[in-house]
Short mmCIF file of C-alpha atoms in Angstrom, two decimals:
data_model
loop_
_atom_site.label_atom_id
_atom_site.label_comp_id
_atom_site.label_asym_id
_atom_site.label_seq_id
_atom_site.Cartn_x
_atom_site.Cartn_y
_atom_site.Cartn_z
CA UNK A 1 136.74 37.23 218.63
CA UNK A 2 136.21 39.93 221.45
CA UNK A 3 139.06 41.79 220.18
CA UNK A 4 137.64 41.78 217.02
CA UNK A 5 134.40 42.62 217.17
CA UNK A 6 135.13 45.84 219.84
CA UNK A 7 137.40 46.84 216.55
CA UNK A 8 133.77 46.54 214.53
CA UNK A 9 132.31 48.46 217.22
CA UNK A 10 134.77 51.39 217.26
CA UNK A 11 135.53 50.80 213.27
CA UNK A 12 131.56 51.25 212.96
CA UNK A 13 131.20 54.35 215.03
CA UNK A 14 133.84 55.99 213.88
CA UNK A 15 132.55 55.56 210.50
CA UNK A 16 128.94 57.33 211.18
CA UNK A 17 130.49 60.69 213.28
CA UNK A 18 132.95 60.87 210.62
CA UNK A 19 130.11 60.74 208.46
CA UNK A 20 129.48 64.68 206.16
CA UNK A 21 126.12 65.21 205.92
CA UNK A 22 124.84 67.59 202.85
CA UNK A 23 123.07 70.76 203.26
CA UNK A 24 120.83 72.46 200.73
CA UNK A 25 120.04 75.88 200.57
CA UNK A 26 117.26 77.90 198.49
CA UNK A 27 117.77 81.70 198.22
CA UNK A 28 115.25 83.53 196.66
CA UNK A 29 113.93 87.24 196.36
CA UNK A 30 111.92 88.53 199.49
CA UNK A 31 109.59 90.25 197.22
CA UNK A 32 108.17 87.72 194.29
CA UNK A 33 109.94 84.34 195.84
CA UNK A 34 111.95 83.91 192.51
CA UNK A 35 115.12 81.44 192.59
CA UNK A 36 118.49 84.21 192.81
CA UNK A 37 121.03 82.95 190.39
CA UNK A 38 124.85 83.19 190.64
CA UNK A 39 124.31 84.49 194.35
CA UNK A 40 127.80 83.29 195.70
CA UNK A 41 127.39 81.78 199.16
CA UNK A 42 131.08 81.01 200.95
CA UNK A 43 131.38 79.09 204.31
CA UNK A 44 133.26 80.80 205.97
CA UNK A 45 135.05 78.14 208.05
CA UNK A 46 136.56 75.97 205.25
CA UNK A 47 136.32 79.19 202.59
CA UNK A 48 134.43 76.67 200.15
CA UNK A 49 133.31 78.91 197.30
CA UNK A 50 129.20 78.05 196.35
CA UNK A 51 127.56 79.62 193.46
CA UNK A 52 123.64 79.30 193.49
CA UNK A 53 122.21 78.41 189.89
CA UNK A 54 119.10 79.23 187.98
CA UNK A 55 116.86 76.75 190.82
CA UNK A 56 118.96 79.84 193.77
CA UNK A 57 120.71 76.26 194.53
CA UNK A 58 123.63 75.20 196.58
CA UNK A 59 124.63 72.34 197.98
CA UNK A 60 127.61 71.01 200.03
CA UNK A 61 128.84 69.15 202.42
CA UNK A 62 129.78 70.04 205.92
CA UNK A 63 131.08 67.81 208.97
CA UNK A 64 131.20 70.48 211.18
CA UNK A 65 129.61 73.76 212.04
CA UNK A 66 130.07 77.00 209.93
CA UNK A 67 128.24 80.62 209.41
CA UNK A 68 128.27 81.46 205.62
CA UNK A 69 128.07 84.78 203.09
CA UNK A 70 125.73 85.35 201.13
CA UNK A 71 125.78 88.17 198.45
CA UNK A 72 124.11 88.74 194.64
CA UNK A 73 125.32 92.30 193.69
CA UNK A 74 121.45 93.08 193.62
CA UNK A 75 120.86 92.51 196.90
CA UNK A 76 121.66 93.21 200.23
CA UNK A 77 124.02 90.88 201.46
CA UNK A 78 123.42 88.62 204.57
CA UNK A 79 125.52 86.40 206.87
CA UNK A 80 123.81 83.19 208.32
CA UNK A 81 124.24 81.64 211.24
CA UNK A 82 124.92 77.62 211.43
CA UNK A 83 122.03 77.09 213.21
CA UNK A 84 119.67 78.15 211.30
CA UNK A 85 121.31 75.43 208.89
CA UNK A 86 120.13 72.59 211.27
CA UNK A 87 117.15 72.11 209.39
CA UNK A 88 119.96 70.77 206.46
CA UNK A 89 117.03 72.06 203.88
CA UNK A 90 115.49 75.54 203.92
CA UNK A 91 115.46 78.61 201.70
CA UNK A 92 116.44 82.07 202.73
CA UNK A 93 115.25 85.14 201.75
CA UNK A 94 117.36 88.38 200.36
CA UNK A 95 116.41 91.74 200.11
CA UNK A 96 116.82 93.38 196.59
CA UNK A 97 118.19 96.65 196.68
CA UNK A 98 116.30 98.27 193.24
CA UNK A 99 113.81 100.48 195.64
CA UNK A 100 116.66 101.95 197.28
CA UNK A 101 117.74 105.61 196.10
CA UNK A 102 121.56 105.25 195.23
CA UNK A 103 123.31 108.90 195.66
CA UNK A 104 125.09 110.41 192.38
CA UNK A 105 128.51 110.14 193.01
CA UNK A 106 130.80 113.34 191.74
CA UNK A 107 133.56 113.63 190.30
CA UNK A 108 135.60 116.47 188.71
CA UNK A 109 137.39 113.22 187.13
CA UNK A 110 135.35 112.33 183.89
CA UNK A 111 133.80 108.35 184.16
CA UNK A 112 135.62 107.61 181.39
CA UNK A 113 139.10 107.76 182.67
CA UNK A 114 138.71 107.01 186.08
CA UNK A 115 137.79 103.74 184.70
CA UNK A 116 140.74 103.78 182.70
CA UNK A 117 142.41 104.14 186.01
CA UNK A 118 140.32 101.60 187.93
CA UNK A 119 141.20 98.80 184.69
CA UNK A 120 145.01 99.71 184.57
CA UNK A 121 144.82 99.29 187.91
CA UNK A 122 143.36 95.63 189.13
CA UNK A 123 145.09 94.16 186.26
CA UNK A 124 148.43 95.30 188.03
CA UNK A 125 146.83 94.08 191.25
CA UNK A 126 145.39 90.60 190.23
CA UNK A 127 147.73 87.64 191.89
CA UNK A 128 150.76 86.84 189.25
CA UNK A 129 151.57 84.04 189.83
CA UNK A 130 148.85 81.59 191.11
CA UNK A 131 146.97 78.91 190.20
CA UNK A 132 143.08 78.34 189.90
CA UNK A 133 141.37 75.10 190.51
CA UNK A 134 138.13 75.81 188.23
CA UNK A 135 135.58 73.94 187.52
CA UNK A 136 133.66 74.75 184.26
CA UNK A 137 130.67 73.16 182.33
CA UNK A 138 129.94 74.41 178.71
CA UNK A 139 126.56 73.67 177.11
CA UNK A 140 125.47 73.47 173.28
CA UNK A 141 122.57 74.39 171.02
CA UNK A 142 122.28 73.91 167.96
CA UNK A 143 119.07 75.05 165.94
CA UNK A 144 117.73 75.95 169.92
CA UNK A 145 117.78 72.10 171.53
CA UNK A 146 120.60 70.28 173.61
CA UNK A 147 123.47 69.06 171.38
CA UNK A 148 126.60 68.70 174.09
CA UNK A 149 127.73 69.08 177.04
CA UNK A 150 131.17 69.20 178.93
CA UNK A 151 132.75 69.60 182.18
CA UNK A 152 135.63 69.15 184.11
CA UNK A 153 138.06 70.27 186.97
CA UNK A 154 141.00 72.25 185.74
CA UNK A 155 143.93 73.76 187.30
CA UNK A 156 145.12 77.30 185.47
CA UNK A 157 148.70 78.72 186.13
CA UNK A 158 148.92 82.71 185.47
CA UNK A 159 153.08 83.27 184.50
CA UNK A 160 153.40 87.22 183.04
CA UNK A 161 155.95 87.19 180.98
CA UNK A 162 157.34 91.20 179.66
CA UNK A 163 154.02 92.93 181.77
CA UNK A 164 151.65 90.07 179.49
CA UNK A 165 149.51 87.20 181.68
CA UNK A 166 149.32 84.50 180.25
CA UNK A 167 147.43 80.79 181.58
CA UNK A 168 148.95 76.96 181.69
CA UNK A 169 145.78 74.71 181.98
CA UNK A 170 145.80 71.52 183.39
CA UNK A 171 142.76 69.31 183.02
CA UNK A 172 142.98 66.92 186.02
CA UNK A 173 139.04 65.32 185.09
CA UNK A 174 136.64 66.00 182.27
CA UNK A 175 133.38 65.07 180.88
CA UNK A 176 132.10 65.71 177.36
CA UNK A 177 129.43 64.37 175.32
CA UNK A 178 126.69 64.68 172.53
CA UNK A 179 123.47 64.46 173.49
CA UNK A 180 121.93 63.77 169.94
CA UNK A 181 121.96 61.03 167.71
CA UNK A 182 122.91 62.43 165.46
CA UNK A 183 126.86 63.69 163.94
CA UNK A 184 127.14 67.58 165.51
CA UNK A 185 131.06 67.75 165.07
CA UNK A 186 131.54 70.77 162.28
CA UNK A 187 129.24 72.29 164.09
CA UNK A 188 130.39 72.64 167.79
CA UNK A 189 131.99 76.08 168.84
CA UNK A 190 133.88 76.14 172.39
CA UNK A 191 135.18 79.07 174.23
CA UNK A 192 139.22 78.79 173.67
CA UNK A 193 139.91 77.99 177.86
CA UNK A 194 142.58 79.73 177.84
CA UNK A 195 141.54 82.83 175.95
CA UNK A 196 138.55 83.45 177.71
CA UNK A 197 140.73 83.28 180.88
CA UNK A 198 143.64 85.95 180.05
CA UNK A 199 140.59 87.81 179.19
CA UNK A 200 138.92 87.88 182.37
CA UNK A 201 142.20 89.04 184.14
CA UNK A 202 142.59 91.87 181.23
CA UNK A 203 139.29 92.97 181.57
CA UNK A 204 139.81 92.78 177.39
CA UNK A 205 135.35 92.86 177.91
CA UNK A 206 135.88 96.45 178.83
CA UNK A 207 138.40 97.61 175.93
CA UNK A 208 135.51 99.39 173.70
CA UNK A 209 134.74 101.31 176.45
CA UNK A 210 137.61 102.46 177.33
CA UNK A 211 139.19 104.16 173.97
CA UNK A 212 138.53 108.32 174.51
CA UNK A 213 136.51 108.61 171.33
CA UNK A 214 134.09 105.76 172.69
CA UNK A 215 133.06 108.39 175.06
CA UNK A 216 130.99 110.62 173.82
CA UNK A 217 129.24 107.74 172.02
CA UNK A 218 128.03 106.09 175.51
CA UNK A 219 126.95 108.01 179.09
CA UNK A 220 128.37 107.36 182.13
CA UNK A 221 127.12 107.15 185.74
CA UNK A 222 128.05 106.28 189.44
CA UNK A 223 126.45 105.45 192.56
CA UNK A 224 127.35 104.15 195.05
CA UNK A 225 126.50 101.06 196.63
CA UNK A 226 123.28 100.74 198.55
CA UNK A 227 124.85 98.19 200.48
CA UNK A 228 128.39 98.12 200.61
CA UNK A 229 129.72 101.84 201.68
CA UNK A 230 133.17 100.59 199.87
CA UNK A 231 131.53 99.86 196.72
CA UNK A 232 130.50 101.94 194.02
CA UNK A 233 128.25 101.07 190.68
CA UNK A 234 128.91 102.25 186.96
CA UNK A 235 126.51 102.09 184.80
CA UNK A 236 127.23 102.54 181.31
CA UNK A 237 124.72 103.59 177.92
CA UNK A 238 125.01 104.25 174.77
CA UNK A 239 123.52 107.77 173.75
CA UNK A 240 121.87 106.34 170.39
CA UNK A 241 119.85 103.67 170.34
CA UNK A 242 118.98 103.82 166.93
CA UNK A 243 122.05 101.75 165.80
CA UNK A 244 119.65 98.54 166.59
CA UNK A 245 122.69 97.12 168.95
CA UNK A 246 122.77 97.59 172.91
CA UNK A 247 126.10 97.63 174.41
CA UNK A 248 125.58 98.19 178.44
CA UNK A 249 128.29 97.71 181.70
CA UNK A 250 128.11 98.03 185.19
CA UNK A 251 130.84 98.32 186.97
CA UNK A 252 131.34 96.93 191.15
CA UNK A 253 134.18 98.98 192.45
CA UNK A 254 136.10 99.45 195.53
CA UNK A 255 136.91 103.59 194.81
CA UNK A 256 139.70 103.55 197.81
CA UNK A 257 141.86 99.91 196.57
CA UNK A 258 140.56 100.83 192.61
CA UNK A 259 139.97 97.46 191.80
CA UNK A 260 137.22 96.09 190.02
CA UNK A 261 135.29 93.76 192.28
CA UNK A 262 132.26 93.05 189.68
CA UNK A 263 132.11 93.60 185.61
CA UNK A 264 128.67 92.77 183.50
CA UNK A 265 128.28 93.56 180.10
CA UNK A 266 125.65 92.84 177.94
CA UNK A 267 124.60 92.98 174.07
CA UNK A 268 121.19 92.65 172.46
CA UNK A 269 119.11 93.70 169.55
CA UNK A 270 116.59 96.43 169.69
CA UNK A 271 114.52 93.89 167.57
CA UNK A 272 114.11 91.30 165.96
CA UNK A 273 114.75 92.95 161.98
CA UNK A 274 117.93 94.60 162.48
CA UNK A 275 119.15 90.96 164.02
CA UNK A 276 118.67 89.40 160.12
CA UNK A 277 120.00 92.65 158.36
CA UNK A 278 123.08 90.84 157.44
CA UNK A 279 122.70 87.47 155.42
CA UNK A 280 126.13 86.71 153.82
CA UNK A 281 127.04 83.12 153.39
CA UNK A 282 129.50 82.55 156.64
CA UNK A 283 129.35 85.17 159.01
CA UNK A 284 127.66 85.17 163.09
CA UNK A 285 124.21 87.19 163.71
CA UNK A 286 125.05 87.53 166.42
CA UNK A 287 121.59 87.37 168.65
CA UNK A 288 122.30 87.63 172.30
CA UNK A 289 125.54 88.24 174.41
CA UNK A 290 126.16 88.20 178.58
CA UNK A 291 129.23 87.77 180.10
CA UNK A 292 129.38 88.57 184.35
CA UNK A 293 132.01 87.95 185.99
CA UNK A 294 133.03 88.47 189.91
CA UNK A 295 136.99 89.29 191.13
CA UNK A 296 137.40 88.10 194.65
CA UNK A 297 139.70 90.04 197.02
CA UNK A 298 141.39 88.55 200.60
CA UNK A 299 144.39 87.98 202.84
CA UNK A 300 145.25 84.91 200.38
CA UNK A 301 145.15 87.87 197.13
CA UNK A 302 143.24 89.41 193.65
CA UNK A 303 141.84 87.11 192.10
CA UNK A 304 138.53 85.54 189.33
CA UNK A 305 135.95 84.17 191.37
CA UNK A 306 133.45 83.28 189.36
CA UNK A 307 132.27 83.65 185.33
CA UNK A 308 129.91 83.57 184.03
CA UNK A 309 129.14 83.42 180.01
CA UNK A 310 126.40 83.42 176.90
CA UNK A 311 126.62 84.03 173.03
CA UNK A 312 124.21 82.83 170.40
CA UNK A 313 123.91 83.47 166.68
CA UNK A 314 122.50 82.88 163.42
CA UNK A 315 125.70 81.36 160.81
CA UNK A 316 124.36 80.36 157.11
CA UNK A 317 126.91 77.54 155.69
CA UNK A 318 125.78 76.17 152.83
CA UNK A 319 121.84 77.74 151.92
CA UNK A 320 121.58 76.09 155.65
CA UNK A 321 120.61 78.73 158.35
CA UNK A 322 121.51 77.40 162.09
CA UNK A 323 121.56 78.29 165.27
CA UNK A 324 124.25 78.39 167.88
CA UNK A 325 123.79 78.97 171.68
CA UNK A 326 126.98 78.26 173.82
CA UNK A 327 126.47 79.01 177.61
CA UNK A 328 129.78 78.82 179.89
CA UNK A 329 130.09 78.52 183.34
CA UNK A 330 133.10 78.70 185.51
CA UNK A 331 133.36 78.45 189.25
CA UNK A 332 136.91 78.62 191.29
CA UNK A 333 137.13 75.90 193.55
CA UNK A 334 140.38 76.69 195.06
CA UNK A 335 143.21 79.25 195.38
CA UNK A 336 146.86 78.76 195.46
CA UNK A 337 149.85 81.09 195.22
CA UNK A 338 151.77 78.44 195.09
CA UNK A 339 153.06 77.36 191.36
CA UNK A 340 152.46 73.65 191.13
CA UNK A 341 155.34 71.68 188.98
CA UNK A 342 154.03 69.40 185.60
CA UNK A 343 155.98 67.45 182.29
CA UNK A 344 154.71 69.52 179.42
CA UNK A 345 153.36 66.50 178.68
CA UNK A 346 150.11 67.09 181.15
CA UNK A 347 149.66 70.77 179.42
CA UNK A 348 146.14 71.03 177.71
CA UNK A 349 147.30 72.08 174.39
CA UNK A 350 143.74 72.32 172.73
CA UNK A 351 141.30 75.70 172.87
CA UNK A 352 137.59 73.41 174.29
CA UNK A 353 137.14 71.11 176.32
CA UNK A 354 134.68 69.30 173.07
CA UNK A 355 138.87 67.97 171.89
CA UNK A 356 139.71 66.49 175.28
CA UNK A 357 139.28 62.23 176.39
CA UNK A 358 136.75 61.33 178.95
CA UNK A 359 138.95 61.09 182.42
CA UNK A 360 136.36 60.89 185.30
CA UNK A 361 138.11 59.39 188.34
CA UNK A 362 135.59 60.68 191.13
CA UNK A 363 131.92 62.15 190.77
CA UNK A 364 133.56 66.14 190.92
CA UNK A 365 130.54 67.50 189.94
CA UNK A 366 129.21 66.75 193.26
CA UNK A 367 131.57 69.08 195.16
CA UNK A 368 131.93 71.44 192.16
CA UNK A 369 129.45 73.90 194.26
CA UNK A 370 127.68 74.57 191.27
CA UNK A 371 124.60 71.82 191.23
CA UNK A 372 122.84 71.83 188.53
CA UNK A 373 119.10 73.08 187.91
CA UNK A 374 116.68 71.03 187.47
CA UNK A 375 115.93 71.93 183.12
CA UNK A 376 120.12 70.73 183.27
CA UNK A 377 120.24 67.63 185.52
CA UNK A 378 117.20 66.56 183.16
CA UNK A 379 120.02 66.59 180.23
CA UNK A 380 122.87 65.40 182.27
CA UNK A 381 120.92 62.34 183.55
CA UNK A 382 120.72 61.59 179.92
CA UNK A 383 124.53 60.62 179.55
CA UNK A 384 124.65 58.27 182.85
CA UNK A 385 125.23 55.26 180.48
CA UNK A 386 127.65 56.55 178.92
CA UNK A 387 129.62 57.28 181.99
#
């Protein structure tokens, strides 16, 4: 009996000491105190990657001390020592670079030609073959109301055939639910996961400004990065804004390695009247479109770290005007050069997780590196009875 009692005590003691603590951090602008979305937080000891949500929040579990690194392209980066984190929940303020004068970089070669070479080299330098474990999340709005939600933990295996990058997709876990009582299946538009990942790896979103003939339509400006002496920022804006649709591009790149670290593309309309000039049946009138993709280069390789994409459009179907909004987020939770083995039956061949039967084995969303914002929590919480 004494031996059993001592064994029980040891087990309990081990359980207490082996428990992982949960930490949360709010990341805010030091001047405005507003939350900073999409800041990258890396737990340096474990290389765990986190992304701040719309509330500027990240959350993670840890059973060992580790310093953390925080970065966002519009702010000065910070490294935080672990002993500051003992409170388990606090605020970190980042200093904006908007007030810092950036040095304009002049070159004999045109910025467009420089960009063409950088994009080509980036495609070649991306680590292939490789595999990414990615947490994917997607919100769908119909007529300005949240109508559908899906997320999942998926694996993308990258390969190259005849110089073309292709992906194979395997879904580990996922959940997909309607948020309205009505059936909206016919209106659903989900991102094609394989296509979108291949687009990120081929920098397809930059193609409109790579064509030589488009050089006259845009102004290219290259500046030194305010807080990273190893990076340049190329801003590309339309010369003539009278056309209505404004495409703006920002590319952050390493001029020595000649690879892209991050790019942002935004498309907006100049005024509300121009959005409604086309009303042809079944035609999509885009009202908003944006994408931001961040890449990581380290000793392991060069790969997509995270991405956020959003599109909104109006469409008239059978004389009924509908507004559609789709927002998705990708965050890489693990990168590996080793390919995985699989059966052909394991491959997910559909376009979107909308088409995948729910498979929930663990609370994978809690360890995704991307916690839900308060608004998103209220949406997802309505699904608990279904899970």
